[in-house]
Coordinates of C-alpha atoms and ligand atoms in Angstrom, one line a residue:
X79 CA -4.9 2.3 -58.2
X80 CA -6.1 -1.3 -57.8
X81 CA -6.3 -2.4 -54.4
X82 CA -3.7 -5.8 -55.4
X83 CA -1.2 -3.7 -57.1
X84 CA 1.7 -3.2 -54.4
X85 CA 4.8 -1.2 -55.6
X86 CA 8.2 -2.5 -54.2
X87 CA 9.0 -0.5 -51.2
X88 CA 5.1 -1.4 -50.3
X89 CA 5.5 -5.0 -50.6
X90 CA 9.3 -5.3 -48.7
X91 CA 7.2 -2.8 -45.9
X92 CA 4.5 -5.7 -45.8
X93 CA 6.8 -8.5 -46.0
X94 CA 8.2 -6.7 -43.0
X95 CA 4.7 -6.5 -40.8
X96 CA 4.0 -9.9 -41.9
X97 CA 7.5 -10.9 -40.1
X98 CA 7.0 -9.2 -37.4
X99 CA 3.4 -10.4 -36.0
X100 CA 4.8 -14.1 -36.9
X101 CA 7.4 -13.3 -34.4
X102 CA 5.6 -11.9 -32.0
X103 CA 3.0 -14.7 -32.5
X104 CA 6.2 -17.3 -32.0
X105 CA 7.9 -15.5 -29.5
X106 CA 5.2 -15.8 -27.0
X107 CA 3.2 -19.1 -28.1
X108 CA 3.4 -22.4 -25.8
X109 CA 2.0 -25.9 -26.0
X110 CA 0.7 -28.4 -23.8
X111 CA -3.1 -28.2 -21.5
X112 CA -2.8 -25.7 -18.7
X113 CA -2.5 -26.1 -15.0
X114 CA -4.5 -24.6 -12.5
X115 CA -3.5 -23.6 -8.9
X116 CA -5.6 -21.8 -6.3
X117 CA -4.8 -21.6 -3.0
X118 CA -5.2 -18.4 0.2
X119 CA -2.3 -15.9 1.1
X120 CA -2.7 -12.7 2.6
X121 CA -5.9 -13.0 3.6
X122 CA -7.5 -13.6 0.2
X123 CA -7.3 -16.2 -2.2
X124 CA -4.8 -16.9 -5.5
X125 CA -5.4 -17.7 -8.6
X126 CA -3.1 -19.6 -11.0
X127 CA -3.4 -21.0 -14.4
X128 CA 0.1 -21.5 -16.5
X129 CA 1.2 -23.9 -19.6
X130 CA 4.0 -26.3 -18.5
X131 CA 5.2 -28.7 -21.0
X132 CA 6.4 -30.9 -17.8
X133 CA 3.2 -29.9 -16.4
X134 CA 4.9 -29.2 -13.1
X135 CA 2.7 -28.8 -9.8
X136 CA 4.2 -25.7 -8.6
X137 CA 1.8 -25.4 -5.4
X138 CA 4.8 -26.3 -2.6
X139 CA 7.1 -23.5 -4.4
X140 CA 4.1 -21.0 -4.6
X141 CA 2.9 -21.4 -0.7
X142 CA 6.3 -21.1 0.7
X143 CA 7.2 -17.9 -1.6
X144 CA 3.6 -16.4 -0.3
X145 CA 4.5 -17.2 3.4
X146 CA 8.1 -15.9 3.3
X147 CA 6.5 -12.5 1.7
X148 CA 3.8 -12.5 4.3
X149 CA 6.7 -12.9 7.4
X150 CA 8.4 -10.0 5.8
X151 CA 5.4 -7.6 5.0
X152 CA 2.3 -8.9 6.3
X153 CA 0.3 -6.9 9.3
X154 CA -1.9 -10.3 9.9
X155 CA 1.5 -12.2 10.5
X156 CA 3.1 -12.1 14.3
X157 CA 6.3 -11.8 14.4
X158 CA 6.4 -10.5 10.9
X159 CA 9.5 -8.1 10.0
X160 CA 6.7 -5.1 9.4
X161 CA 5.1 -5.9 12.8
X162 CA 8.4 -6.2 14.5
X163 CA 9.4 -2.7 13.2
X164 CA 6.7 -0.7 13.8
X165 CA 6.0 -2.4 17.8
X166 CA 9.6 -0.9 17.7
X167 CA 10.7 -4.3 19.2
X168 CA 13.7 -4.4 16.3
X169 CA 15.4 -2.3 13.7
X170 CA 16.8 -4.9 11.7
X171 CA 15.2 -5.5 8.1
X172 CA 15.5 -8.0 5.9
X173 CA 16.2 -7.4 2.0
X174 CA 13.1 -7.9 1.1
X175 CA 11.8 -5.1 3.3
X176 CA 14.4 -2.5 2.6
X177 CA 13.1 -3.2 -1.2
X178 CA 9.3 -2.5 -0.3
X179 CA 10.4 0.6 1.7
X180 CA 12.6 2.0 -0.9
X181 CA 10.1 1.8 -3.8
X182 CA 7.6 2.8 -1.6
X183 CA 9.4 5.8 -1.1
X184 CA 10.4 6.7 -4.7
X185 CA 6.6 6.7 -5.6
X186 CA 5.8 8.7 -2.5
X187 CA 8.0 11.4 -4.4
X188 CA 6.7 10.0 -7.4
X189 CA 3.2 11.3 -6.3
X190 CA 3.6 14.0 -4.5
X191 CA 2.9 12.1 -1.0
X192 CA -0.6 10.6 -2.3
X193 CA 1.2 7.1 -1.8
X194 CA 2.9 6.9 1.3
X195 CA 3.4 3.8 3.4
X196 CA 4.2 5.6 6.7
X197 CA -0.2 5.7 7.2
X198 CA -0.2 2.7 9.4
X199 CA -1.6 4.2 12.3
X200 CA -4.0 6.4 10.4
X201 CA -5.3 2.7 9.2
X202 CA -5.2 1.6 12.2
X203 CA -7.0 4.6 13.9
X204 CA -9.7 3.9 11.3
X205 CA -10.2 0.3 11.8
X206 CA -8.8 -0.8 7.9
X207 CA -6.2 -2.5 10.2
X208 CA -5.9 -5.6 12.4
X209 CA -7.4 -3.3 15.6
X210 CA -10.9 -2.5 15.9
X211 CA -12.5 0.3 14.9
X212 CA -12.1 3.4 17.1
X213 CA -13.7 7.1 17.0
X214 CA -11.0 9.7 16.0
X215 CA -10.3 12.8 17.7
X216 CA -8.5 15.6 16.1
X217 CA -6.1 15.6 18.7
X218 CA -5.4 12.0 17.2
X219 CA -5.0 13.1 13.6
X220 CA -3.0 15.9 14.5
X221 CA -0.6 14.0 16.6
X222 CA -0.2 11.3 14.2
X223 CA 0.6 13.8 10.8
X224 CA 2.6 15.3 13.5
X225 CA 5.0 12.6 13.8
X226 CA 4.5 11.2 9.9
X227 CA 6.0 14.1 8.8
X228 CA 8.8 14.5 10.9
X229 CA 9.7 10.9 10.1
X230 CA 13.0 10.3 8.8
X231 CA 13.0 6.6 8.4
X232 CA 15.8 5.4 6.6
X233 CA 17.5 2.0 5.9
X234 CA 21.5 1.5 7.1
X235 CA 23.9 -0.8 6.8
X236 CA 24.5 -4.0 4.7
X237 CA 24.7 -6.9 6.8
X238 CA 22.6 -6.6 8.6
X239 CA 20.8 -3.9 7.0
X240 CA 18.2 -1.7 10.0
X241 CA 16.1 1.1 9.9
X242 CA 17.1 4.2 11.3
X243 CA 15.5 7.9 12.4
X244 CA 11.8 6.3 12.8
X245 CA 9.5 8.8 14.5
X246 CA 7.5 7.3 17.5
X247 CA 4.2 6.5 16.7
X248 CA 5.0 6.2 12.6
X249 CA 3.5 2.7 11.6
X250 CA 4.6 1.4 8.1
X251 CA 1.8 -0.5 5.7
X252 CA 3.2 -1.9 2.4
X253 CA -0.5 -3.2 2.2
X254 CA -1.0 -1.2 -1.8
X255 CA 1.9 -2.7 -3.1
X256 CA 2.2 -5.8 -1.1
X257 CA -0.1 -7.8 -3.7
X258 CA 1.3 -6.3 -7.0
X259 CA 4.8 -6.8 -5.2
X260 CA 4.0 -10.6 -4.7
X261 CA 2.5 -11.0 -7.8
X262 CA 5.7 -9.9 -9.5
X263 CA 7.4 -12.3 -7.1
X264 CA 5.4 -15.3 -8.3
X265 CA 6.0 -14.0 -12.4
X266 CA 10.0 -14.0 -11.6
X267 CA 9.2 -17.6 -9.9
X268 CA 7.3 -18.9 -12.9
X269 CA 10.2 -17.3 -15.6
X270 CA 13.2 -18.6 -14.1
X271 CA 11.6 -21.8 -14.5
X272 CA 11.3 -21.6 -18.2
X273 CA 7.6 -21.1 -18.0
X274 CA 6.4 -18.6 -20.8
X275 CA 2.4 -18.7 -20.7
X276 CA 1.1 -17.6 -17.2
X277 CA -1.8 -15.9 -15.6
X278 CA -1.5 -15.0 -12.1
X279 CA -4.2 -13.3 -9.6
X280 CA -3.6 -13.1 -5.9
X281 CA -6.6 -11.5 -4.6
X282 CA -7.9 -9.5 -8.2
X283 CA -4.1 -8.4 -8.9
X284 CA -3.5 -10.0 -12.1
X285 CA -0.3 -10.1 -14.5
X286 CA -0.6 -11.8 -17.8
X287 CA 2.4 -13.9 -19.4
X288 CA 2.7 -14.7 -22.9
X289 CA -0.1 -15.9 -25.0
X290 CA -2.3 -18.9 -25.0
X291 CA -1.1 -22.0 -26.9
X292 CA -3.8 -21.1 -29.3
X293 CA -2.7 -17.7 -29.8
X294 CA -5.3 -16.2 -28.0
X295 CA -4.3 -13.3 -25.4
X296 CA -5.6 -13.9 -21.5
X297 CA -8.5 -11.9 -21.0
X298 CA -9.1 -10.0 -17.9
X299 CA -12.2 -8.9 -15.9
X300 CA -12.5 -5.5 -14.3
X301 CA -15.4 -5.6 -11.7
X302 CA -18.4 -3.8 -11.7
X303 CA -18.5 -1.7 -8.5
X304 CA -20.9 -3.7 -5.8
X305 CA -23.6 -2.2 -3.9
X306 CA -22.4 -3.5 -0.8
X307 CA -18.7 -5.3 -0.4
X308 CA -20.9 -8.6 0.2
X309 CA -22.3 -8.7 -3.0
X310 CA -21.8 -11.3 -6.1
X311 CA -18.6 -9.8 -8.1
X312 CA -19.7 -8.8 -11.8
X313 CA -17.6 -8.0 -14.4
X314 CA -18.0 -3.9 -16.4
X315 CA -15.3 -4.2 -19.3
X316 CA -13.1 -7.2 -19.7
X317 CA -8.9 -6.6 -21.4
X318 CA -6.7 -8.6 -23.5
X319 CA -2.8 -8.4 -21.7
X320 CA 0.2 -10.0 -23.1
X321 CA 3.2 -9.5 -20.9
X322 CA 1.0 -6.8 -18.8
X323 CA -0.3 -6.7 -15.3
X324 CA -3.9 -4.7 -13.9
X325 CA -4.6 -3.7 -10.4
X326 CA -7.9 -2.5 -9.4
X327 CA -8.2 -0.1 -6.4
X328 CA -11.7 0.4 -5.3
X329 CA -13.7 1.5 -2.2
X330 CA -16.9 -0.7 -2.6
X331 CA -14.8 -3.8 -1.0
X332 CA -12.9 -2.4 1.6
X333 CA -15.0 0.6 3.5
X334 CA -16.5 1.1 6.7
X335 CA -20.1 3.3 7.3
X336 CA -21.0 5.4 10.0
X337 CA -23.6 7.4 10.3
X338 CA -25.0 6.7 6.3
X339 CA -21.5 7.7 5.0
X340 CA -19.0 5.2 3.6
X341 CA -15.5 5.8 4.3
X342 CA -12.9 4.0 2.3
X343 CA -10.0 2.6 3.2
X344 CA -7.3 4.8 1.4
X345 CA -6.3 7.5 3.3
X346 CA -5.1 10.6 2.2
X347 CA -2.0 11.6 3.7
X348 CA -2.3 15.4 3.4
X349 CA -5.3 15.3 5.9
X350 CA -4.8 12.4 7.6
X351 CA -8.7 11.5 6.6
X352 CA -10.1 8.4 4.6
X353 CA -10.6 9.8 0.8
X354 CA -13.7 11.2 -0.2
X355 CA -14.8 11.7 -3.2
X356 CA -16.2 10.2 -6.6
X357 CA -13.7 7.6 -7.6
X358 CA -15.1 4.1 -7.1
X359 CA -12.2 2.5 -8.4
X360 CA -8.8 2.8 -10.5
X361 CA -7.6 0.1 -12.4
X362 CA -4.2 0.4 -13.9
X363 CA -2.5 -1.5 -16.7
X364 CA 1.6 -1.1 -16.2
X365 CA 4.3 -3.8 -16.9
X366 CA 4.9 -4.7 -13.5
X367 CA 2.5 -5.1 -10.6
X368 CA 3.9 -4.1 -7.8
X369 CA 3.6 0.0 -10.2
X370 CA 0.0 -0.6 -11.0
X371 CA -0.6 -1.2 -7.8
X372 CA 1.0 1.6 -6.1
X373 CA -0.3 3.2 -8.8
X374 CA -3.7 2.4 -8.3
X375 CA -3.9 3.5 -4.9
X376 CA -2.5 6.6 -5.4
X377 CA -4.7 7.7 -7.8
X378 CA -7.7 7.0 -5.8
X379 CA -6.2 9.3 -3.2
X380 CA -5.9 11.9 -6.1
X381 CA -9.1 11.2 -7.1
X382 CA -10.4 11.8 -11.1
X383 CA -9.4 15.1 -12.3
X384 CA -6.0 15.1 -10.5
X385 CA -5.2 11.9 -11.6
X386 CA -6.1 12.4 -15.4
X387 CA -4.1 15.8 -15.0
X388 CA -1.3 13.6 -13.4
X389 CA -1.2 11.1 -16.2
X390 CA -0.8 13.5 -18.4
X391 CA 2.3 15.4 -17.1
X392 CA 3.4 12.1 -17.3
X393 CA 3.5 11.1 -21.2
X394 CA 6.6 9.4 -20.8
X395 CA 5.9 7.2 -18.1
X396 CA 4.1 3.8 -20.4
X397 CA 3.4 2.2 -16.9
X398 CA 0.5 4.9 -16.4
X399 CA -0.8 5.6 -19.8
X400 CA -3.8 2.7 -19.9
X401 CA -6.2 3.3 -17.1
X402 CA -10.0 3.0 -16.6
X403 CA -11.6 4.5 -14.0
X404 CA -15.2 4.5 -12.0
X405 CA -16.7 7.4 -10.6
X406 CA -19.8 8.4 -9.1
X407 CA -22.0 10.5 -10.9
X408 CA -25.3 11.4 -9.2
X409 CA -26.0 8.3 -7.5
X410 CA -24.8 6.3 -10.9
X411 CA -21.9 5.0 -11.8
X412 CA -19.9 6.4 -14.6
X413 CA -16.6 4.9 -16.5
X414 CA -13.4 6.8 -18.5
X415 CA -11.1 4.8 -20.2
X416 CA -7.8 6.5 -21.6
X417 CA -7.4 5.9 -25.1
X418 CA -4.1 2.9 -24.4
X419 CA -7.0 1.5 -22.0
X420 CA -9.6 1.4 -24.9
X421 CA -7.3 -0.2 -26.9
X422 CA -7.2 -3.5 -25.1
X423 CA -10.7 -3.6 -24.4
X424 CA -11.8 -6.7 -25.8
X425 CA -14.7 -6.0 -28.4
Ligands
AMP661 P1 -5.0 -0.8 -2.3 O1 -6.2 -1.8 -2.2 O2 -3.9 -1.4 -3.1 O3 -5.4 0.5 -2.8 O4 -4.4 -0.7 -0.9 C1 -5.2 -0.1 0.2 C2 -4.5 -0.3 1.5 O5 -3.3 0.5 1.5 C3 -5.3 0.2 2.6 O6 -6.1 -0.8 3.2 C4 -4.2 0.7 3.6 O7 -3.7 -0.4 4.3 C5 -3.1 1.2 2.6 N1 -3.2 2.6 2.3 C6 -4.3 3.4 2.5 N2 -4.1 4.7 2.1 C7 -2.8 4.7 1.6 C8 -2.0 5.7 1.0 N3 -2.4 6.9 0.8 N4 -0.7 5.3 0.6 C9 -0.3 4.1 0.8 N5 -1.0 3.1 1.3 C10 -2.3 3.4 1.7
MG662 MG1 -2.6 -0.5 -4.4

């Protein structure tokens, strides 16, 4: 058969694709040059670039929504709600915080307690946290698993809403969704305002709105992991997103060594110890952020084969099914990219 010769049902079936990918083209196309923020929250830096046909500066709106997330969940913030709650000083919670607690809870379950947001101490006791660095004694750990697993925090009330049956010494840290969380915060901001072309990055959390005027998809970077967490970043495999977000979890930023080893700064909650194993890092690709990045973290707590036996138990779950992740192998590092993750590698 010649390759032009189309029989009906062929040509209505390509008259169809060829309506399709024009709307999707429309659908997510802008005009006008872009603007570009940056700016520090949470102890790291944001990153904003967006097409505005008013070509609004958004910067005012941005800082204050950062800062009112940071008194809510922030550990670096006196007086914040999180700090306020676990110094025990109050019980009452603000909206925002009941919202953080709750999801955190659901993928605690989710994950059969690899996430759990109850480790604050452990982080603490570890020297991830504000505190320095101490040496941990068993009798420590034991006290503190102790106490996490008899919690039986649980938010009351409406107005105001408080937080009932914490155990003593149970310290909460919403510190692996708090960026994903406020990422999706800012998105919300940018599409109540009409705004359809967006990419925003608070501190390597990144979600991706729309396309480009041109038509071109945002392209991401996933880093390289670093020698040392002082070193230059470099980027291994870069993405295309549309209307997607990708949180990296890794241990070659955030890790302390003693003695020659490195200890990272996820804990796992079943032994109350900082993970160790081969996973360098986990990035996750998942329509919201706030889910990758719980995500993330949780599966560098499960570590490789757990995780890609997890994901697969999971095939109805979309918000988990295009990951990359980079292990150790031997002294050198090694990648694996799910199939949905290869896909939006950008050739
Ligand atoms: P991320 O970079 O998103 O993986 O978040 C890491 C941070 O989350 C750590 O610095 C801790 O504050 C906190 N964290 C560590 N281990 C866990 C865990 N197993 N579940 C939830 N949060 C954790
Ligand atoms: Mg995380």
């Amino acid at each position: 058969m010649p390759d032009a010769f189309y029989s009906n049902n062929q040509m209505k079936r390509l008259q169809l694709i060829c309506f399709l990918a024009l709307a999707a083209l429309t659908a997510c196309r802008p005009t006008s040059q872009p603007v570009k923020i940056r700016g520090e929250a949470q102890g790291t830096y944001y990153s904003i670039i967006y097409y505005d046909s008013q070509h609004r500066n958004l910067q005012p709106q941005i800082d204050s929504l950062l800062h009112h997330f940071d008194l809510t969940a922030s550990l670096w913030e006196e007086g914040s709600v999180i700090r306020r709650i676990n110094s025990g000083q109050d019980s009452v919670v603000n909206d925002m915080f009941a919202d953080l607690f709750q999801r955190s809870l659901q993928i605690n379950q989710y994950t059969q307690g690899a996430f759990n947001c109850k480790i604050g101490a452990l982080v603490n006791l570890y020297g991830f946290g504000f505190k320095n660095r101490e040496d941990v004694t068993r009798g420590q750990l034991d006290s503190l698993l102790l106490a996490i697993g008899s919690d039986r925090s649980r938010i009351e009330g409406s107005d105001p809403r408080y937080l009932s049956g914490k155990a003593q010494g149970v310290e909460f840290d919403f510190n692996a969704i708090a960026q994903g969380y406020s990422v999706d915060l800012l998105a919300a901001m940018f599409d109540s305002l009409g705004i359809g072309s967006y990419l925003i990055d608070v501190g390597g959390e990144v979600i991706a709105k729309g396309l480009k005027p041109n038509g071109d998809n945002w392209v991401v970077g996933i880093e390289r992991p670093a020698e040392n967490k002082y070193d230059e970043q470099e980027v291994e495999t870069a993405i295309r997103l549309c209307d997607q977000s990708v949180v990296t979890s890794g241990n070659y930023r955030k890790y302390y060594e003693q003695d020659g080893i490195r200890y990272s700064h996820t804990i796992n909650p079943a032994t109350g110890r900082p993970v160790e194993h081969t996973l360098l890092s986990v990035s996750v690709v998942s329509r919201e952020s706030w889910y990758a990045d719980a995500m993330a973290t949780a599966f560098m707590v499960m570590g490789l084969d757990q995780s890609l036996q997890f994901i697969q138990q999971h095939p109805d779950d979309p918000d988990i099914q295009a990951v990359f992740f980079i292990y150790d192998q031997g002294g050198e590092y090694h990648t694996f990219a799910t199939p949905q993750f290869q896909q939006l590698i950008k050739e």
